[in-house]
Amino acid sequence: MPNFDVQAARSKFPALKEDQVFLDNAGGSQTLGAVIETVSDYLIKSNVQFGGGYKASKASSSRYDSGVGAGAKFLNAQKDEIAYGPSTTQLLRNLSFTFQFQEGDEIVVSAIDHEANIAPWKDLAERLKVTIKWWVPQEKSTNPRLLPEELKSLLSPKTRLVTCTHASNVLGTIHDIKAIAEVVHTIPNALLCVDGVAYAPHRPVDVKELGVDFYVLSWYKIYGPHVAMLYGSRKAQEQMRTLGHFFNPHATLENKISLGSGYYELVQAIPPIVDYLGPPESGSWGGGGMESHESLLQSTLLDYLNSKPDITIFGERSADDKLRLPTVSFVVDGWDSKELVEALERTTNYGFRWGAFYSNWLVHEFLKLGPSGVVRVSMAHYNTLEEIKGFIEVFDNLISKRPN
């Protein structure tokens, strides 16, 4: 197992010097100091419209282009396959308006996704009179999974699009996207759109290896600024119309889907993140021990939760890092999730959350949970084993005092 220097990693995040233990990382990670510095530097030295011939504009153009290149490198994509936007919610909504499906066409939508990857497709179906087929896991369990075999029965020659998540932001369960893509592409011209927001902070993503057509992520959950990014393969772009001005180029994904001028200082701040994480084999990921460290964190928490008969875990009960990410959700018998979280937050410096986390159908309909949903503890590589052990101690102390 690679030796991961968590203290060296923590030293690169200024917020970790504060008196707060961050266990809500699935909602938003802390930001690398190098990202903060480059945003400030950009705003001081090159905060102008790019494309001009003067010095500051040339610098702005170059820095923005480096951000696009870094985003493409992160996914093993080409620069013309990348577009930035304010959020994954907005990018997927924009994407939905680029398709010109015909009445009677079919789309398959995962029902257990974040609403960002559901609402645009419901709207598209209503606008274009397209049929939605809901992809609902057949096994009614605490760990619903999107299985390629179950997808096959939902496909037909009329299928134009399939949407799903790489890993649930509630369950932490990882889906076999490569196998799903192979099933989708048995239908000529069918497209696969994957929400990678919960997955991308924890594992390298190679869109070519996965075989996806579209892949979306949020950089503010990958140690960066509040900006999102969409990948769209060159071939998939052939099925898109442009949303841009008629007199502008329509050649790239950015041309087609990124409206207006924005995010310059945020996009140009992406290279330090990609440099920090490094290549999959030798960087901070598996080669540098990040995955093994996160695996240790989640196994420590899951070992405790599995030992408590009054706690129900949602998602994989196993700590196997090939099956799940360090996003762990559960409920405790006799406790309302909101009440439990707020009770602990009043007396400790642990920050974690309760709720449905925009996966409302999954939490309230499939899992049959009430308004307060689950308790979610979401860890990142900069969390320490001592933090997780400390959380377990104060958490156990709280729930053990509850009268039956």
XYZ file of C-alpha atoms in Angstrom:
404
model
C 0.000 0.000 0.000
C 1.517 3.381 -1.007
C 2.454 5.665 1.869
C 0.287 8.788 1.739
C 1.580 11.883 3.549
C -1.692 13.407 4.706
C 0.019 16.244 6.555
C 1.877 17.276 3.408
C -1.431 17.270 1.533
C -3.162 19.277 4.278
C -0.452 21.921 4.169
C -1.609 22.842 0.662
C -5.141 23.762 1.838
C -5.283 27.021 3.848
C -8.767 26.289 5.244
C -7.479 23.201 7.032
C -5.636 25.443 9.466
C -9.007 26.541 10.836
C -10.805 24.927 13.773
C -13.233 22.925 11.654
C -13.292 19.272 10.651
C -14.676 19.083 7.127
C -16.825 15.986 6.582
C -19.185 17.512 4.016
C -16.772 17.180 1.112
C -19.371 15.707 -1.238
C -21.132 19.048 -0.965
C -17.959 20.987 -1.704
C -14.279 20.414 -1.021
C -11.753 22.813 0.398
C -9.668 24.795 -2.089
C -5.999 24.399 -2.867
C -3.907 27.392 -1.863
C -2.377 27.472 -5.352
C -5.873 27.878 -6.822
C -6.656 30.782 -4.509
C -3.363 32.442 -5.417
C -3.825 32.116 -9.167
C -7.371 33.553 -9.020
C -6.037 36.560 -7.133
C -3.089 36.924 -9.507
C -5.367 36.795 -12.554
C -7.677 39.473 -11.196
C -4.720 41.727 -10.480
C -2.731 41.240 -13.675
C -5.000 40.088 -16.505
C -8.668 40.721 -15.694
C -9.645 41.861 -19.179
C -11.527 40.440 -22.147
C -9.308 38.003 -23.960
C -8.709 37.972 -27.693
C -7.080 41.411 -27.913
C -3.602 42.298 -29.094
C -2.421 44.191 -26.015
C -0.310 42.624 -23.280
C -2.941 42.047 -20.594
C -5.413 40.599 -23.097
C -2.810 38.221 -24.482
C -2.091 37.047 -20.940
C -5.804 36.576 -20.300
C -6.192 34.533 -23.488
C -3.201 32.353 -22.674
C -4.283 31.693 -19.098
C -7.837 30.822 -20.113
C -6.563 28.485 -22.835
C -4.337 26.761 -20.263
C -7.419 26.174 -18.124
C -9.257 24.565 -21.009
C -6.240 22.424 -21.761
C -5.924 21.317 -18.130
C -9.589 20.358 -18.004
C -9.195 18.304 -21.166
C -6.061 16.627 -19.797
C -7.891 15.716 -16.583
C -10.399 13.628 -18.576
C -8.070 12.504 -21.408
C -10.093 14.584 -23.855
C -9.357 17.183 -26.537
C -9.786 20.898 -25.899
C -12.610 21.153 -28.432
C -14.505 18.525 -26.390
C -14.576 20.642 -23.203
C -16.942 23.410 -22.059
C -17.122 25.253 -18.744
C -20.204 26.612 -17.019
C -21.493 27.903 -13.676
C -22.726 24.495 -12.480
C -23.383 20.968 -13.664
C -27.084 21.737 -13.289
C -26.790 24.570 -15.818
C -24.530 22.667 -18.203
C -26.875 19.691 -18.365
C -29.855 21.998 -18.849
C -28.020 23.726 -21.705
C -27.088 20.364 -23.184
C -30.733 19.308 -23.185
C -31.587 22.276 -25.404
C -29.022 21.282 -28.038
C -30.735 18.016 -28.930
C -33.372 17.892 -31.672
C -34.962 14.541 -31.005
C -38.127 13.597 -32.837
C -41.569 12.870 -31.442
C -41.673 9.210 -30.431
C -37.939 8.950 -29.755
C -37.009 7.452 -26.394
C -34.638 8.436 -23.603
C -33.678 6.312 -20.601
C -33.182 8.248 -17.360
C -31.819 6.891 -14.094
C -34.333 7.556 -11.331
C -31.717 7.396 -8.558
C -29.583 10.284 -9.801
C -29.069 13.806 -8.551
C -31.880 16.020 -9.841
C -29.396 17.867 -12.074
C -29.326 14.775 -14.297
C -33.091 14.195 -14.173
C -34.935 17.503 -14.506
C -33.435 18.553 -17.884
C -34.498 15.277 -19.472
C -38.027 15.430 -18.080
C -38.302 18.914 -19.556
C -36.844 17.777 -22.885
C -39.354 14.929 -23.062
C -42.245 17.308 -22.476
C -40.993 19.873 -25.000
C -40.206 17.433 -27.801
C -42.835 14.769 -27.040
C -40.137 12.204 -26.360
C -40.849 9.091 -24.283
C -38.999 8.650 -20.983
C -38.192 5.163 -19.747
C -37.190 5.222 -16.091
C -34.177 3.167 -15.088
C -35.086 1.953 -11.589
C -32.991 -0.752 -9.887
C -35.071 -3.917 -9.726
C -33.768 -5.052 -6.344
C -35.447 -3.126 -3.530
C -32.500 -2.845 -1.173
C -30.512 -0.296 0.817
C -27.905 -0.404 -1.947
C -29.695 0.227 -5.261
C -27.343 -0.187 -8.224
C -27.575 0.628 -11.911
C -26.776 -2.673 -13.613
C -25.961 -2.992 -17.329
C -28.060 -6.152 -17.615
C -31.155 -4.339 -16.352
C -30.562 -1.506 -18.816
C -30.820 -3.820 -21.835
C -34.574 -4.322 -21.472
C -35.126 -0.541 -21.544
C -33.391 0.000 -24.864
C -34.978 -0.105 -28.304
C -34.138 1.115 -31.820
C -35.821 4.399 -30.786
C -33.396 5.059 -27.900
C -31.509 8.331 -28.392
C -30.062 9.021 -24.947
C -29.285 7.251 -21.644
C -28.414 9.233 -18.512
C -26.949 7.977 -15.235
C -24.473 8.718 -12.467
C -20.958 7.348 -12.162
C -21.319 7.235 -8.365
C -24.237 8.310 -6.210
C -23.720 11.446 -4.131
C -25.765 9.762 -1.384
C -24.812 6.091 -1.579
C -21.189 6.352 -2.675
C -21.768 3.264 -4.820
C -19.664 3.107 -8.009
C -21.345 2.010 -11.235
C -19.635 0.169 -14.081
C -19.812 2.967 -16.628
C -17.664 1.213 -19.218
C -20.039 -1.764 -19.264
C -23.057 0.566 -19.358
C -21.552 2.460 -22.306
C -21.048 -0.793 -24.217
C -24.723 -1.678 -23.733
C -25.916 1.793 -24.769
C -23.827 1.735 -27.919
C -25.428 -1.443 -29.175
C -28.109 1.005 -30.373
C -26.897 3.038 -33.372
C -26.438 6.753 -32.529
C -27.613 6.335 -28.912
C -25.746 8.628 -26.509
C -24.660 8.180 -22.879
C -24.549 11.175 -20.518
C -22.851 10.560 -17.157
C -22.904 12.665 -14.002
C -19.381 12.351 -12.587
C -19.659 14.987 -9.873
C -19.432 12.555 -6.945
C -16.849 10.285 -8.596
C -14.266 12.660 -10.086
C -12.843 13.984 -6.768
C -11.761 10.482 -5.792
C -10.633 8.616 -8.915
C -8.977 9.414 -12.253
C -11.422 9.636 -15.160
C -10.546 8.607 -18.717
C -13.539 9.364 -20.913
C -12.058 7.520 -23.878
C -11.527 4.358 -21.838
C -15.030 4.604 -20.381
C -16.589 5.139 -23.810
C -18.982 7.881 -22.651
C -20.420 10.549 -24.927
C -20.923 13.221 -22.270
C -19.426 13.524 -18.793
C -19.983 16.354 -16.335
C -18.194 17.359 -13.122
C -17.853 20.234 -10.650
C -14.414 21.635 -9.880
C -15.478 23.051 -6.518
C -15.763 19.444 -5.379
C -12.294 18.702 -6.772
C -10.366 21.197 -4.635
C -11.007 24.138 -6.949
C -13.279 27.118 -7.617
C -17.033 27.223 -8.214
C -17.084 26.268 -11.876
C -18.297 23.124 -13.656
C -17.131 21.323 -16.791
C -18.774 19.210 -19.474
C -17.073 16.778 -21.843
C -18.760 16.005 -25.156
C -17.054 13.747 -27.672
C -16.540 15.053 -31.192
C -18.828 12.372 -32.540
C -21.582 13.142 -30.026
C -21.366 16.837 -30.902
C -22.584 15.969 -34.390
C -26.035 15.426 -32.836
C -26.047 18.863 -31.178
C -27.226 22.205 -32.469
C -25.454 25.330 -31.242
C -26.915 27.681 -28.639
C -24.378 30.374 -29.514
C -24.776 33.556 -31.540
C -25.236 32.931 -35.262
C -22.094 34.885 -36.185
C -19.798 33.014 -33.784
C -17.929 29.799 -34.559
C -19.843 26.567 -33.952
C -16.925 24.134 -34.123
C -16.243 23.265 -30.481
C -18.344 22.140 -27.530
C -17.663 25.506 -25.916
C -18.983 27.261 -29.046
C -22.154 25.228 -28.899
C -23.036 25.332 -25.231
C -21.172 28.034 -23.257
C -23.271 31.174 -23.352
C -21.685 34.587 -22.831
C -18.284 35.496 -21.420
C -17.593 34.221 -17.962
C -15.505 32.250 -15.494
C -12.153 33.490 -16.844
C -10.463 33.717 -13.437
C -11.965 30.344 -12.438
C -11.138 28.412 -15.602
C -7.538 29.609 -15.606
C -7.220 28.288 -12.021
C -7.720 24.639 -13.050
C -4.072 23.811 -13.967
C -2.832 23.802 -10.322
C -5.480 21.177 -9.466
C -4.459 18.905 -12.327
C -0.793 19.374 -11.405
C -1.546 18.567 -7.758
C -3.400 15.350 -8.566
C -0.919 14.337 -11.244
C -1.151 11.358 -13.599
C -3.154 8.318 -12.419
C -0.152 5.993 -12.148
C 2.331 8.254 -10.356
C 0.445 11.270 -9.028
C -1.569 11.759 -5.862
C -4.173 9.202 -6.976
C -3.391 5.504 -6.653
C 0.328 5.969 -7.263
C 0.613 8.545 -4.512
C -1.586 6.749 -2.023
C -4.641 9.005 -2.077
C -7.049 6.167 -2.872
C -5.577 3.875 -0.230
C -5.777 6.631 2.381
C -9.420 7.313 1.575
C -10.038 3.568 1.728
C -8.590 3.516 5.253
C -10.859 6.397 6.286
C -14.029 4.794 4.927
C -13.203 1.350 6.294
C -12.700 2.858 9.765
C -16.083 4.564 9.681
C -17.883 1.626 8.063
C -16.432 -0.880 10.541
C -17.972 1.177 13.324
C -21.328 1.677 11.597
C -21.593 -2.010 10.676
C -21.026 -2.937 14.311
C -24.128 -1.027 15.440
C -27.406 -2.938 14.967
C -29.416 0.284 15.292
C -27.689 1.898 12.283
C -28.774 1.284 8.685
C -26.169 2.040 6.019
C -27.340 3.070 2.554
C -24.982 2.051 -0.232
C -22.270 -0.586 -0.098
C -21.721 -1.872 3.445
C -18.312 -3.064 2.292
C -15.354 -0.686 2.421
C -13.958 -2.137 -0.831
C -12.731 0.913 -2.743
C -13.565 -0.763 -6.047
C -17.232 -0.733 -5.019
C -17.641 2.557 -3.192
C -16.304 6.028 -2.465
C -15.792 7.623 0.988
C -19.287 9.139 0.937
C -21.229 7.271 3.602
C -24.938 7.721 4.373
C -27.005 6.123 7.116
C -29.850 6.528 9.591
C -29.962 5.702 13.298
C -33.011 4.042 14.845
C -34.840 6.445 17.136
C -33.150 9.536 15.719
C -34.342 12.026 13.160
C -31.370 12.701 10.863
C -31.695 16.489 11.127
C -31.970 16.359 14.905
C -28.939 14.076 15.183
C -26.664 16.200 12.993
C -27.652 19.450 14.644
C -27.171 17.982 18.123
C -23.590 16.997 17.316
C -22.768 20.235 15.528
C -23.842 22.264 18.565
C -21.146 20.724 20.731
C -18.311 19.774 18.343
C -16.358 21.161 15.394
C -17.393 18.360 13.020
C -19.182 19.582 9.891
C -21.404 17.005 8.179
C -24.942 17.005 6.811
C -28.448 15.547 6.747
C -30.976 15.486 3.909
C -31.580 14.139 0.401
C -28.815 16.141 -1.297
C -30.877 16.781 -4.444
C -31.336 13.030 -4.940
C -34.917 13.350 -3.761
C -36.490 10.470 -5.657
C -33.775 8.097 -4.445
C -34.047 9.134 -0.802
C -37.768 9.721 -0.399
C -39.320 7.331 -2.930
C -36.898 4.445 -3.373
C -35.426 4.360 0.143
C -38.732 5.523 1.692
C -37.102 7.986 4.083
C -38.786 11.028 5.588
C -38.074 14.743 5.131
C -34.776 14.650 7.048
C -33.393 11.891 4.820
C -30.004 10.441 5.699
C -27.005 11.441 7.747
C -24.104 11.842 5.311
C -20.421 11.805 6.234
C -18.328 12.503 3.153
C -14.569 12.272 3.456
C -11.684 13.470 1.296
C -8.008 12.595 1.088
C -7.020 15.471 3.375
C -9.075 14.139 6.259
C -7.012 12.311 8.868
C -7.569 8.982 10.552
C -7.586 10.862 13.867
C -10.466 13.024 12.630
C -12.534 9.968 11.736
C -11.769 8.238 15.027
C -12.654 11.456 16.849
C -15.927 11.693 14.966
C -16.808 8.101 15.841
C -16.111 8.789 19.517
C -18.326 11.865 19.816
C -21.001 10.345 17.589
C -21.151 7.142 19.623
C -21.270 9.128 22.831
C -24.243 11.100 21.518
C -26.356 8.186 20.285
C -25.604 6.026 23.340
C -27.205 8.626 25.621
C -30.500 8.539 23.757
C -33.153 6.815 25.910
C -34.909 3.891 24.176
